[in-house]
Every structure is written in structure tokens, then in C-alpha cells.
PDB file of C-alpha atoms and ligand atoms in Angstrom:
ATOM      1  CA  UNK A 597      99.041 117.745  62.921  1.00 90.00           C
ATOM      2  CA  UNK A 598      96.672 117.753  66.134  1.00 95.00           C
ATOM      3  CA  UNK A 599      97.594 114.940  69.072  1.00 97.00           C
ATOM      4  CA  UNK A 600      95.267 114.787  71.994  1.00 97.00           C
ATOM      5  CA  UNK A 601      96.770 114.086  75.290  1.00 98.00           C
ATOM      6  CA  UNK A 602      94.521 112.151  77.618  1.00 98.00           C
ATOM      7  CA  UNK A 603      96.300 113.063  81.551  1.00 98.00           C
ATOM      8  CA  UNK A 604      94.931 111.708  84.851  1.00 98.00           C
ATOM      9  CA  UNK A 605      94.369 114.190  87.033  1.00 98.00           C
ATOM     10  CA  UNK A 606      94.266 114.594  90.892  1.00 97.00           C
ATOM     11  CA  UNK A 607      93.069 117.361  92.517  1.00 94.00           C
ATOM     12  CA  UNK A 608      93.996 116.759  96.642  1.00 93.00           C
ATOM     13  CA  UNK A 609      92.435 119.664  97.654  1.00 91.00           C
ATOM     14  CA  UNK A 610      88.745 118.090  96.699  1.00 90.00           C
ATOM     15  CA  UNK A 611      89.882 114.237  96.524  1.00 89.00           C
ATOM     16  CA  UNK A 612      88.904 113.794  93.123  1.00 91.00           C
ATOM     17  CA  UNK A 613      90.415 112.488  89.889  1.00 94.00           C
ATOM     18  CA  UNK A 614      89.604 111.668  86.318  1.00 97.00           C
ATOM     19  CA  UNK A 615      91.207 112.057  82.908  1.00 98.00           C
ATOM     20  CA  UNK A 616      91.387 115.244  80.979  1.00 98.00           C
ATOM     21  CA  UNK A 617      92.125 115.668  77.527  1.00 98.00           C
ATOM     22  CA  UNK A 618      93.677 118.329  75.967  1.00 98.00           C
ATOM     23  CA  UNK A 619      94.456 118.622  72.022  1.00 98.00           C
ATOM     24  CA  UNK A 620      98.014 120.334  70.764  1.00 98.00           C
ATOM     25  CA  UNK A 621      99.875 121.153  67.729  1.00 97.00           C
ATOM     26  CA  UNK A 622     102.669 118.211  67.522  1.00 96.00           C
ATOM     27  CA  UNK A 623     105.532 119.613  66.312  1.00 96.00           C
ATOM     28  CA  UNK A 624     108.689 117.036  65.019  1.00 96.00           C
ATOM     29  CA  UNK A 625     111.155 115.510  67.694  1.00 96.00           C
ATOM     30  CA  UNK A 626     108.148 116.369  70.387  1.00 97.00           C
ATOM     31  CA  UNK A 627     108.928 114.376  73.669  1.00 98.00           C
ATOM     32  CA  UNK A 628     106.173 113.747  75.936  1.00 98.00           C
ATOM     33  CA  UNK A 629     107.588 116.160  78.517  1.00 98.00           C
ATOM     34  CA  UNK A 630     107.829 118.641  75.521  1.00 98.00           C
ATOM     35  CA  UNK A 631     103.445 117.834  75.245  1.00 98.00           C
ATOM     36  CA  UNK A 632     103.281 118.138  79.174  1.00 98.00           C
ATOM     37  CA  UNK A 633     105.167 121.574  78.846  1.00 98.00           C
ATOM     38  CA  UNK A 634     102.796 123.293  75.912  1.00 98.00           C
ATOM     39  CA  UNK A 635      99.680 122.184  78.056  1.00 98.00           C
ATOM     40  CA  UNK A 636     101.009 123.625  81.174  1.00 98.00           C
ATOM     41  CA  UNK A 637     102.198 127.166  79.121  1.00 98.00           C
ATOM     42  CA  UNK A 638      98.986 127.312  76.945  1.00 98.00           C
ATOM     43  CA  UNK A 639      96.423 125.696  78.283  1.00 98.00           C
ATOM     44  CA  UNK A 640      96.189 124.810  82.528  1.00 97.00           C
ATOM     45  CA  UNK A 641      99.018 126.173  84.661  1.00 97.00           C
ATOM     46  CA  UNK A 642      98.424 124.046  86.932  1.00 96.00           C
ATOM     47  CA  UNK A 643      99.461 120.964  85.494  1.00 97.00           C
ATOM     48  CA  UNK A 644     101.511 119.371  87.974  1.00 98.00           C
ATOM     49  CA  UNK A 645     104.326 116.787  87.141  1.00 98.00           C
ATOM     50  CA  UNK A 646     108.203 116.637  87.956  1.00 98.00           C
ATOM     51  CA  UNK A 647     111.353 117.175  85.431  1.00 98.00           C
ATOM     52  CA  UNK A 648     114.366 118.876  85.732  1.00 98.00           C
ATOM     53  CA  UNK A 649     117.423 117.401  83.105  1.00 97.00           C
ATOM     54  CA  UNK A 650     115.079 116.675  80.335  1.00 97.00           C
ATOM     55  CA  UNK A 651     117.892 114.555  79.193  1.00 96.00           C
ATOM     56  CA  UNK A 652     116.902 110.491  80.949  1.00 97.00           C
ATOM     57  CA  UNK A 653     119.570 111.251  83.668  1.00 97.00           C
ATOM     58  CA  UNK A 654     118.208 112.742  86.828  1.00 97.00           C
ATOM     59  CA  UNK A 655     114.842 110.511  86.920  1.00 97.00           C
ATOM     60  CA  UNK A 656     112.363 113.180  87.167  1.00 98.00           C
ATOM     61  CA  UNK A 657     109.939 112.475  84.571  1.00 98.00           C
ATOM     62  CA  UNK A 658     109.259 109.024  85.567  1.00 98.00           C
ATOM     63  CA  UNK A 659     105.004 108.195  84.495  1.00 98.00           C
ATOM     64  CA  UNK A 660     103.277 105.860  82.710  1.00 98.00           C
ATOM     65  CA  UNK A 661     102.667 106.160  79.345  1.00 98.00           C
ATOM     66  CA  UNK A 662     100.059 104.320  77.227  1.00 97.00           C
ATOM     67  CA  UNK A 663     100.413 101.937  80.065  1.00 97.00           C
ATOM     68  CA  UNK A 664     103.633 101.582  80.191  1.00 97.00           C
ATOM     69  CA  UNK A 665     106.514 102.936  82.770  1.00 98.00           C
ATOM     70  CA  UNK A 666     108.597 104.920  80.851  1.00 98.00           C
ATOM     71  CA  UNK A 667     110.100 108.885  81.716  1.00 98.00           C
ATOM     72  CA  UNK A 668     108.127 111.664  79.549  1.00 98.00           C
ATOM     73  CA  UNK A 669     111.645 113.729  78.466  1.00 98.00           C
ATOM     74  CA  UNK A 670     113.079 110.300  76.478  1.00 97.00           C
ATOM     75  CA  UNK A 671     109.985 109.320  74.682  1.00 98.00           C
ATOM     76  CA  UNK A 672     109.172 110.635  71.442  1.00 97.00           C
ATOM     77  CA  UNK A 673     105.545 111.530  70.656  1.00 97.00           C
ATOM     78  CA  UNK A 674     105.826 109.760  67.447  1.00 95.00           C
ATOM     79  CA  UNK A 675     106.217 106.474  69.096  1.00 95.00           C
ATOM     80  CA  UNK A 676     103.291 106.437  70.943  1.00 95.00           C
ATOM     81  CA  UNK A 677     100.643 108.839  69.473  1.00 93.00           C
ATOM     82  CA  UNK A 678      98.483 105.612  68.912  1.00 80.00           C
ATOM     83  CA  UNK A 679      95.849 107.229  66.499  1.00 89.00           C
ATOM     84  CA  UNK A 680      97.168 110.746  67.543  1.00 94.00           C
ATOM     85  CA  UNK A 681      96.047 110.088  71.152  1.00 96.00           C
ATOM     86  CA  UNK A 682      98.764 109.400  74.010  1.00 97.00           C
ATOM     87  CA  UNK A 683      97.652 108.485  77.686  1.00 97.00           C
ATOM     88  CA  UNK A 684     100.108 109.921  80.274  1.00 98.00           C
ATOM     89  CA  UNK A 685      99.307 108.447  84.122  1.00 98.00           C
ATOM     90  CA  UNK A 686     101.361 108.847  87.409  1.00 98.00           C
ATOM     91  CA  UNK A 687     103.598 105.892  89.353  1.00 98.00           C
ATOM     92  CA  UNK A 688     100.998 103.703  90.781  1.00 97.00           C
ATOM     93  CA  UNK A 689     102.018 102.321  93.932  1.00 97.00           C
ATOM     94  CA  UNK A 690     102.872 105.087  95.723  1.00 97.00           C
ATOM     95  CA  UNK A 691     100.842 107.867  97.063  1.00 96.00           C
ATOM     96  CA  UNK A 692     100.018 110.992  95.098  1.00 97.00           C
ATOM     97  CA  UNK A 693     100.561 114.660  95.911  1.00 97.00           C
ATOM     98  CA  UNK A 694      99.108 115.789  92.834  1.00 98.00           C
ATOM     99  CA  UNK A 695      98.320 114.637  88.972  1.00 98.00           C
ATOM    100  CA  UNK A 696     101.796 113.150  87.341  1.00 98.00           C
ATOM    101  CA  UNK A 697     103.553 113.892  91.144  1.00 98.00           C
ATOM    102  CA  UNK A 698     103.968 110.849  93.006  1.00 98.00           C
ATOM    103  CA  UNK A 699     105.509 110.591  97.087  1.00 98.00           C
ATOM    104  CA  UNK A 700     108.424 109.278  97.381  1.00 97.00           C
ATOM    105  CA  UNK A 701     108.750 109.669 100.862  1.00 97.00           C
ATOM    106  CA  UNK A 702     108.403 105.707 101.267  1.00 96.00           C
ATOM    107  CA  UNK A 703     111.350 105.679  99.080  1.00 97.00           C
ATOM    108  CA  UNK A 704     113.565 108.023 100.872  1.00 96.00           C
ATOM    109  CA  UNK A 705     112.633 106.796 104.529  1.00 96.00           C
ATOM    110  CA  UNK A 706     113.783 103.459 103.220  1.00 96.00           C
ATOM    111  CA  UNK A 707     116.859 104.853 101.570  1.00 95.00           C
ATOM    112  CA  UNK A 708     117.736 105.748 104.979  1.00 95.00           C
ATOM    113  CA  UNK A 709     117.776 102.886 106.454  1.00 95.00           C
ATOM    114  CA  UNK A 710     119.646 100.662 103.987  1.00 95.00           C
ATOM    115  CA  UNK A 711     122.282 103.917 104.246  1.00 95.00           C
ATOM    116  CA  UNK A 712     123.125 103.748 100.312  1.00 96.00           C
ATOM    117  CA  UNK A 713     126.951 104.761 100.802  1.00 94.00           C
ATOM    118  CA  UNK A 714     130.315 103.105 101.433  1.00 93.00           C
ATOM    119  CA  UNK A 715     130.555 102.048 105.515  1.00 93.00           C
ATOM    120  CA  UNK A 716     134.248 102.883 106.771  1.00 91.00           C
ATOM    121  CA  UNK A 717     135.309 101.636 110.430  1.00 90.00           C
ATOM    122  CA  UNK A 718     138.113 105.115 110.024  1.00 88.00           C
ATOM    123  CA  UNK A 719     135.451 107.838 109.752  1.00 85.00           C
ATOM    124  CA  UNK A 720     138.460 109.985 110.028  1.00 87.00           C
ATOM    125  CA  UNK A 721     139.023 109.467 107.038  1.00 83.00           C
ATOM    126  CA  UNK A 722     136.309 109.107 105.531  1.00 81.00           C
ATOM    127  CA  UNK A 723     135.043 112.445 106.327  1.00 83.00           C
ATOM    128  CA  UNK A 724     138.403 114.174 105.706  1.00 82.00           C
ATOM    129  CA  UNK A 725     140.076 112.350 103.140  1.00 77.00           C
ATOM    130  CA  UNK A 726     143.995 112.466 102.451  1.00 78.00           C
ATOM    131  CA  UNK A 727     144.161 109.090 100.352  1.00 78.00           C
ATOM    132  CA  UNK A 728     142.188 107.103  97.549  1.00 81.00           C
ATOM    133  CA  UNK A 729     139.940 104.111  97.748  1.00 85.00           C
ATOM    134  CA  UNK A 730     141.189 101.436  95.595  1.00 85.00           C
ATOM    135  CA  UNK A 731     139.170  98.440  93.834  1.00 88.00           C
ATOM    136  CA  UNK A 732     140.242  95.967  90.867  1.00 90.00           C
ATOM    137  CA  UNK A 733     137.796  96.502  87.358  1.00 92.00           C
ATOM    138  CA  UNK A 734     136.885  93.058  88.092  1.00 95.00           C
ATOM    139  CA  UNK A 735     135.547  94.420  91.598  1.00 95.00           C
ATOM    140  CA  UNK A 736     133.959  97.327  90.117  1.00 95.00           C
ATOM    141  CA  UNK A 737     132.152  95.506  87.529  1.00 96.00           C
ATOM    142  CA  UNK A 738     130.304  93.331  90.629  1.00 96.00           C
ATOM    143  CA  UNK A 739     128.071  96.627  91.427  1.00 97.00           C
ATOM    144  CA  UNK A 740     128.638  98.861  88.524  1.00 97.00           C
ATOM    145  CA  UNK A 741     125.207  98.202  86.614  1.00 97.00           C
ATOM    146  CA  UNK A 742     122.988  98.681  89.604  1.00 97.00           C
ATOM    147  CA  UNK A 743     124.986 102.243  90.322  1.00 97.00           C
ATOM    148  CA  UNK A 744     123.669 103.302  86.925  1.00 97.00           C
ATOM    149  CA  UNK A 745     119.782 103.750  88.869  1.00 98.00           C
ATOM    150  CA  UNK A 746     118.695 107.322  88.474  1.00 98.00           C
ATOM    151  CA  UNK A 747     116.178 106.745  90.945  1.00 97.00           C
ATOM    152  CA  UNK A 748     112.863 107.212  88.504  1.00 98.00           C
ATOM    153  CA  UNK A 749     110.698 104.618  90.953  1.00 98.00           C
ATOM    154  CA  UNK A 750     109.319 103.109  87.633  1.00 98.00           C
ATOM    155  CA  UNK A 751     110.381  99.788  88.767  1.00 98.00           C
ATOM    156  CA  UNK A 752     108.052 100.136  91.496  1.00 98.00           C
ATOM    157  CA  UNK A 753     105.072 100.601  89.470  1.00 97.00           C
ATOM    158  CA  UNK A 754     106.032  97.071  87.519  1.00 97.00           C
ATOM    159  CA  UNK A 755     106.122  95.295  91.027  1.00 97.00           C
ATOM    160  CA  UNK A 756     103.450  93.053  92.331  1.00 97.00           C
ATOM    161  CA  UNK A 757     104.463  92.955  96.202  1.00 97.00           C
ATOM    162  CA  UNK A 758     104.779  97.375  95.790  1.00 96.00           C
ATOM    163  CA  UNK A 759     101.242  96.844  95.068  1.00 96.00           C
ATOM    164  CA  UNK A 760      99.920  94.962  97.959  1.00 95.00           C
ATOM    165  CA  UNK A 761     102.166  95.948 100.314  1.00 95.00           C
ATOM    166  CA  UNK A 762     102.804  99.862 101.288  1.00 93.00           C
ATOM    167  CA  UNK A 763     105.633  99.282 103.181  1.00 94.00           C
ATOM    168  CA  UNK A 764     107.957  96.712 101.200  1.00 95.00           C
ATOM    169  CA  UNK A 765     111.508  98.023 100.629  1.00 95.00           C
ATOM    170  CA  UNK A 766     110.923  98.926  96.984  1.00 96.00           C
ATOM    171  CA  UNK A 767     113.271  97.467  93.887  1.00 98.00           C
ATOM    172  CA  UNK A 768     115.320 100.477  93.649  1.00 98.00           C
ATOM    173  CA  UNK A 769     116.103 100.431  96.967  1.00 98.00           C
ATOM    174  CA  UNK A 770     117.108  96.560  98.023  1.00 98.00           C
ATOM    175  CA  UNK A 771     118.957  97.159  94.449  1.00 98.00           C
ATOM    176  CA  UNK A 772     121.156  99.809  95.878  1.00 98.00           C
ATOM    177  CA  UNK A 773     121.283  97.834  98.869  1.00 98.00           C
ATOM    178  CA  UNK A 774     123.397  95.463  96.951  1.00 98.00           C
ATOM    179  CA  UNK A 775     125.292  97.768  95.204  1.00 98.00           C
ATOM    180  CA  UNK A 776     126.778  98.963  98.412  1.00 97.00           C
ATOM    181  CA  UNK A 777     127.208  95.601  99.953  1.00 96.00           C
ATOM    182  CA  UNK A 778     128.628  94.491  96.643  1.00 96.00           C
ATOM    183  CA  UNK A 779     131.486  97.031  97.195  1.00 96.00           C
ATOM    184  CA  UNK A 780     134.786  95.788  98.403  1.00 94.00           C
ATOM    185  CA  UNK A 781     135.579  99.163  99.688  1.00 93.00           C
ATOM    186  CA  UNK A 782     132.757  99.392 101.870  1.00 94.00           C
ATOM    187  CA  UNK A 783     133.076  97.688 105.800  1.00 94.00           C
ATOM    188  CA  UNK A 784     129.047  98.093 106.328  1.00 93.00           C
ATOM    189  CA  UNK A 785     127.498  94.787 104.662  1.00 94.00           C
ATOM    190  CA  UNK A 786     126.239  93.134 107.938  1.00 93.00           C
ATOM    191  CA  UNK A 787     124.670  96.118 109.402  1.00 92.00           C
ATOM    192  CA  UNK A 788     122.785  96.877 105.901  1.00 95.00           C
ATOM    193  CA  UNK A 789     122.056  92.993 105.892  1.00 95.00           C
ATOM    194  CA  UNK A 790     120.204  93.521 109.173  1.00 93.00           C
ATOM    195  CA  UNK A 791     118.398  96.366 107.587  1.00 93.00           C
ATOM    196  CA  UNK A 792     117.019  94.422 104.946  1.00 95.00           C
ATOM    197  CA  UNK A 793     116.176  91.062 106.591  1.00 94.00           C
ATOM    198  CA  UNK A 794     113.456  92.998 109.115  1.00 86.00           C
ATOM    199  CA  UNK A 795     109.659  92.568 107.870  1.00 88.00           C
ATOM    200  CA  UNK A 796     108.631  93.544 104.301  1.00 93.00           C
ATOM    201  CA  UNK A 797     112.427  93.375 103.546  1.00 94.00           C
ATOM    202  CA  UNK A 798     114.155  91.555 101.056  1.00 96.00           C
ATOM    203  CA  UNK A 799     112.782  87.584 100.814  1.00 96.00           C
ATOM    204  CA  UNK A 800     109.303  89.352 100.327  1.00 96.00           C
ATOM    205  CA  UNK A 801     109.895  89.888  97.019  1.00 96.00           C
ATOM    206  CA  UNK A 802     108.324  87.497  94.706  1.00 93.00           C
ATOM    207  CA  UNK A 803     110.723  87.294  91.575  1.00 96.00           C
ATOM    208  CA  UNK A 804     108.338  88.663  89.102  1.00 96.00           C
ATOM    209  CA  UNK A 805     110.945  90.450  87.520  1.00 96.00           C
ATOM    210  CA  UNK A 806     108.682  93.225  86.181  1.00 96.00           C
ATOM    211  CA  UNK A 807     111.070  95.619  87.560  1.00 97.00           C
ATOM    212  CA  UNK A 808     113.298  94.860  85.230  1.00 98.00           C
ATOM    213  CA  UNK A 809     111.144  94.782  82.229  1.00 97.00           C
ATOM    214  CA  UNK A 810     110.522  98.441  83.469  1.00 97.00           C
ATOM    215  CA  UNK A 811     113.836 100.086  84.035  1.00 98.00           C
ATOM    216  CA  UNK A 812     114.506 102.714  81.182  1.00 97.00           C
ATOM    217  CA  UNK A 813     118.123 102.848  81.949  1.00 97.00           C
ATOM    218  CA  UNK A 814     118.597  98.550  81.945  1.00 96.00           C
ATOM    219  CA  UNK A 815     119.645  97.983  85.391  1.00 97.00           C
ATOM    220  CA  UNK A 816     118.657  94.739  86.420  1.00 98.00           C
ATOM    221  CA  UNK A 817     116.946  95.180  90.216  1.00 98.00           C
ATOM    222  CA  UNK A 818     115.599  91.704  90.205  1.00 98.00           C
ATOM    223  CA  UNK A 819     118.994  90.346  89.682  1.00 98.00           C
ATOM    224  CA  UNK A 820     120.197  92.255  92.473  1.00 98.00           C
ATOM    225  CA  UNK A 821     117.772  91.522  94.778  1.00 98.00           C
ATOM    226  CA  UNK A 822     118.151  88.011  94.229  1.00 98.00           C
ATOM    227  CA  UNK A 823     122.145  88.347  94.761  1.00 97.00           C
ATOM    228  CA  UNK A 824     120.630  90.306  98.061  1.00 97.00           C
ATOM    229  CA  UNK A 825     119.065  86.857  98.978  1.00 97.00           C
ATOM    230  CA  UNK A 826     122.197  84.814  98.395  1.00 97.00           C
ATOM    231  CA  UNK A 827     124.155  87.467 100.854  1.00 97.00           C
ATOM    232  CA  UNK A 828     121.747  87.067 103.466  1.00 96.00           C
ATOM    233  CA  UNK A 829     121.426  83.077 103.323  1.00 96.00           C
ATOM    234  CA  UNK A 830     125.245  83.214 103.831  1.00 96.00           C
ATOM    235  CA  UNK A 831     125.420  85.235 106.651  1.00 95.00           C
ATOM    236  CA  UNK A 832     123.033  83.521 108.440  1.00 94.00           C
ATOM    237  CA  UNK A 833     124.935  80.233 107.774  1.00 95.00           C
ATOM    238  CA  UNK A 834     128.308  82.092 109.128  1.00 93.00           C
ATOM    239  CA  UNK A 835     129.613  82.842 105.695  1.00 94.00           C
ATOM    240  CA  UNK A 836     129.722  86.001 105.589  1.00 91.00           C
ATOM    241  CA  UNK A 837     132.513  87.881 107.992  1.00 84.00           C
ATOM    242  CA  UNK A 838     132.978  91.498 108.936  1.00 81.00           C
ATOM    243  CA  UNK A 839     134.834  92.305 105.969  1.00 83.00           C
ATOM    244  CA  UNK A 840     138.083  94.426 105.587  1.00 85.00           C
ATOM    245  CA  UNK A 841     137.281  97.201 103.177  1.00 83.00           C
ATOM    246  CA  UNK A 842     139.857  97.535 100.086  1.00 81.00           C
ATOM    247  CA  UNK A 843     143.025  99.563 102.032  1.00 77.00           C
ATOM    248  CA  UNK A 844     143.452 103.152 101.209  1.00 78.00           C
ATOM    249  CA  UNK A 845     146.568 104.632  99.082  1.00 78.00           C
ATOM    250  CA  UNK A 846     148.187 107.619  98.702  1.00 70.00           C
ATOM    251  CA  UNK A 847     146.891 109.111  95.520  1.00 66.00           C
ATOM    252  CA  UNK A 848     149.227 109.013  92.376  1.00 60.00           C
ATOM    253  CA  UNK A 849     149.994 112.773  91.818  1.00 59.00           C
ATOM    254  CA  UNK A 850     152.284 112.162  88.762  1.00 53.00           C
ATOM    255  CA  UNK A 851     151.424 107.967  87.679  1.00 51.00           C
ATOM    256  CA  UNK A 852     153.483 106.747  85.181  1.00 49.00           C
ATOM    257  CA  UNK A 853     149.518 105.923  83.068  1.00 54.00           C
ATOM    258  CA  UNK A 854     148.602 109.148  83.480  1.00 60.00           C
ATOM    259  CA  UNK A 855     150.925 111.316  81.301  1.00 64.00           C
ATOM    260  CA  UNK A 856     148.714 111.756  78.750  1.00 68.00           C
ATOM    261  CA  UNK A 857     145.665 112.974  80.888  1.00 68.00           C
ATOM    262  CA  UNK A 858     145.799 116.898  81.107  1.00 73.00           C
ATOM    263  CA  UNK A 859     146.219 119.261  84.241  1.00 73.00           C
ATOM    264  CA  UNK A 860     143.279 120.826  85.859  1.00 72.00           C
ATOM    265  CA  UNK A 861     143.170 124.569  84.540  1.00 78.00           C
ATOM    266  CA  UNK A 862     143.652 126.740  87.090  1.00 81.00           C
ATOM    267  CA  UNK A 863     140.941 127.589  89.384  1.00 80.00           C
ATOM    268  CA  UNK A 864     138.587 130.677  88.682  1.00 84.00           C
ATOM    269  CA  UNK A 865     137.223 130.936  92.118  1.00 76.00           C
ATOM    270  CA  UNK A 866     139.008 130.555  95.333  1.00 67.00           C
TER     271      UNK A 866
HETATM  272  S1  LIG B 810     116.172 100.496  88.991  1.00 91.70           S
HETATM  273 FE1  LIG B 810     115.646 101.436  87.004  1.00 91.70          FE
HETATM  274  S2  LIG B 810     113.418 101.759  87.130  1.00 91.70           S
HETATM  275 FE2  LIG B 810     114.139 101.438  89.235  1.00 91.70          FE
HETATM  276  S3  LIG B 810     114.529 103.511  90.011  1.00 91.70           S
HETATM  277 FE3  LIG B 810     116.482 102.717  89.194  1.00 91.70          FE
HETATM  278  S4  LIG B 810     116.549 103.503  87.071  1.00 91.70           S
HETATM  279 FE4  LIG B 810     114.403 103.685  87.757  1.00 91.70          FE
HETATM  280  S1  LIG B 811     113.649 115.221  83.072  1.00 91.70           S
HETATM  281 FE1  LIG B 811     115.371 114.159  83.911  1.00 91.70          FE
HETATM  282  S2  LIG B 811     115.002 112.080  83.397  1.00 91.70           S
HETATM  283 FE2  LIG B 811     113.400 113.163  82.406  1.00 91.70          FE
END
């Protein structure tokens, strides 16, 4: 069976862009990134999108597909070969460095500055570590959906104020925001809070919620920006202290739950 694959193009070098179709063999269990892969080998080397784990983990693939956000390696061709034709188009809402390659350089700039990692007062030992960071499940499960993000930016395409406004802090990134801040091991919320409060921070966002219609992995950004909100308004009514991150313990070498668990082979390299 013939599919024809309809792909924007850009071309940077001239400025212009426009759809080209190409027609392939479809073969069974085809992916789109599988598609995006024959063209590129068969037909126009010079095909330009990302992927790497062609396996929906490291967020490569991220494009919209017959108009919707979804990542190329973890949708079958089957599914969306709408009369044997599938329509494959970059992120919108961020520039473009070429066809199915979006910039995220917005994205990591404002990564940056909400600095996405746990905030210890003892950088001693944070840098050189001799003991473990403890937290309760209950604590864990405050933050642990947003840590599943694999950083795709298709939540951005789904978002209204992304649209208008080039320099909001995107979903993904207020999301992660929270994540952190949600941590009781981490000593850093007020300084992130300050981060996110500045213009196009957090109480631009509108509460569509489209970003989380788009997520393929089910992580909720909307939620978590709104939980962003609530952190802020508490702060700024004196709510929210400096807090103590969750003490540090020795680690348990030999715990009496952990019997069962296997030793590390030996090393191979030194
Ligand atoms: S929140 Fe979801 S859609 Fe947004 S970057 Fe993370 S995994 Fe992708
Ligand atoms: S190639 Fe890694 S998520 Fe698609």
C-alpha cells in the first residue's frame, strides 16, 4: 500500500516554505518517524527534523500531526493515514531553524532562570555528597507527575498566550517550576518564586488548559501552573517562609528492607 506524506517545509537559507508531498511504501507497525526516515534515505536528504530514542522518552520527535501535537516515533501510521495521506508540521510557536526543527532556545534561556534543580543552603554537600536526601511517598507524590515531562514543547504549541506572546515562560517550564518548588528537599522556592512573578511570568497564563490536552506523556502543566499561582499568592501574603529542606541521612548500606535487593556486580572499568 502507497501513503503520501504531505511535510511543511522551510528552507532558511531563501525564507521560503510550503508543503511537499512525497508518496512511500507503508509497511506494518510504520511510525511516523519510521515515514520521516524512508523520505530522508530515499527520497531528500535533507529532510530536517529531530529524534534520537525513537521510543516516547527523550522528547525529540515532538510535531504536529494531522493537526494535532503529538511525537512522530509513538504514532502509528495506521492511525492517522486519513485516506492514505498524513500531514506532518513543526511546533508552532516557536521559531524555526529548519522544516520539522523548531528553537528552543526560548525554552532553555527560561529553564535557566527558573534553575529546574533542588536549591541547598550546604552546597558542600550538595556538590560532594556523603549522605542521602530523604522525602515521605506522600511528599514525593506532590511533584512526581510533573517530573515525568520529557521536555517535547508540544504543550507550547496547544497554548494561546505562547502564541501571542514570544517571551511568556512556556507550560513546560512554570510546570517544572513547580515541581522543584513542590520539593521538600529543595531550600530555593522564594528565589524561583521571584523568577516567575517578573513580566510574562506565571499569572499571564490564561487557564486554557490546552497544554494539557496536548501532553503525550499526561502530565498535567495547567494544574501545575495553577498550584504555581497559589504559591505565589501565599508568599506575597507572608505565608510562605524560607523553608528547611528535608535533613540529610547517612545512607543505609545494609537496611533491614533491603535484603532482598541484589549487590552491584563488580565494576568493569575503574
Ligand atoms: S509538559 Fe508534556 S507536552 Fe509539555 S514538554 Fe512536558 S511532556 Fe511535553
Ligand atoms: S525519538 Fe525520542 S521521543 Fe520520539
Amino acid at each position: 500500500m502507497k501513503i503520501k506524506v504531505a511535510i511543511k517545509r522551510y528552507v532558511p537559507e531563501i525564507n521560503k516554505e510550503g508543503f511537499e508531498i512525497f508518496e512511500i511504501d507503508y509497511e506494518e507497525g510504520m511510525t511516523v518517524l519510521d515515514a520521516l526516515l524512508k523520505i530522508k534515505e530515499n527520497f531528500d536528504s535533507t529532510l530536517a527534523f529531530r529524534y534520537s530514542c525513537r521510543m516516547g522518552i527523550c522528547g525529540s520527535c515532538g510535531m504536529i500531526i494531522n493537526d494535532k501535537p503529538d511525537l512522530a516515533c509513538h504514532t502509528q501510521v495506521k492511525e492517522v493515514a486519513k485516506k492514505g495521506v498524513i500531514k506532518v508540521e513543526p511546533i508552532p510557536n516557536l521559531l524555526l531553524i529548519k522544516d520539522l526543527v523548531p528553537d528552543f532556545t526560548s525554552i532553555f534561556e527560561n529553564y535557566k532562570k527558573i534553575k529546574p534543580y533542588l536549591i541547598r543552603k550546604d552546597e558542600k554537600e550538595q556538590e560532594n555528597p556523603t549522605r542521602e536526601y530523604t522525602q515521605t511517598p506522600d511528599e514525593l507524590l506532590e511533584y512526581l507527575q510533573f517530573s515525568y515531562c520529557i521536555q517535547c514543547g508540544l504543550c507550547i504549541s496547544s497554548c494561546p498566550v505562547s502564541s501571542s506572546d514570544e517571551f511568556f515562560f512556556q507550560p513546560l517550564v512554570l510546570a517544572q517550576a513547580y515541581r522543584f518548588s513542590a520539593d521538600k528537599r529543595d531550600e530555593g522556592v522564594l528565589e524561583r518564586l521571584n523568577a516567575v512573578t517578573k513580566d510574562h511570568g506565571v499569572f499571564n497564563c490564561h487557564f486554557a488548559g490546552g497544554c494539557s490536552m496536548a501532553c503525550p506523556k499526561g502530565v498535567d502543566p495547567a494544574l501545575a501552573i495553577q498550584m504555581l499561582k497559589r504559591l505565589v499568592l501565599k508568599k506575597s501574603l507572608g505565608l510562605l517562609k524560607e523553608r528547611k529542606g528535608r535533613e540529610v541521612v547517612p545512607p543505609y548500606p545494609e537496611g533491614p528492607n533491603r535484603d532482598k535487593i541484589p549487590k552491584a556486580p563488580p565494576k568493569t572499568v575503574e
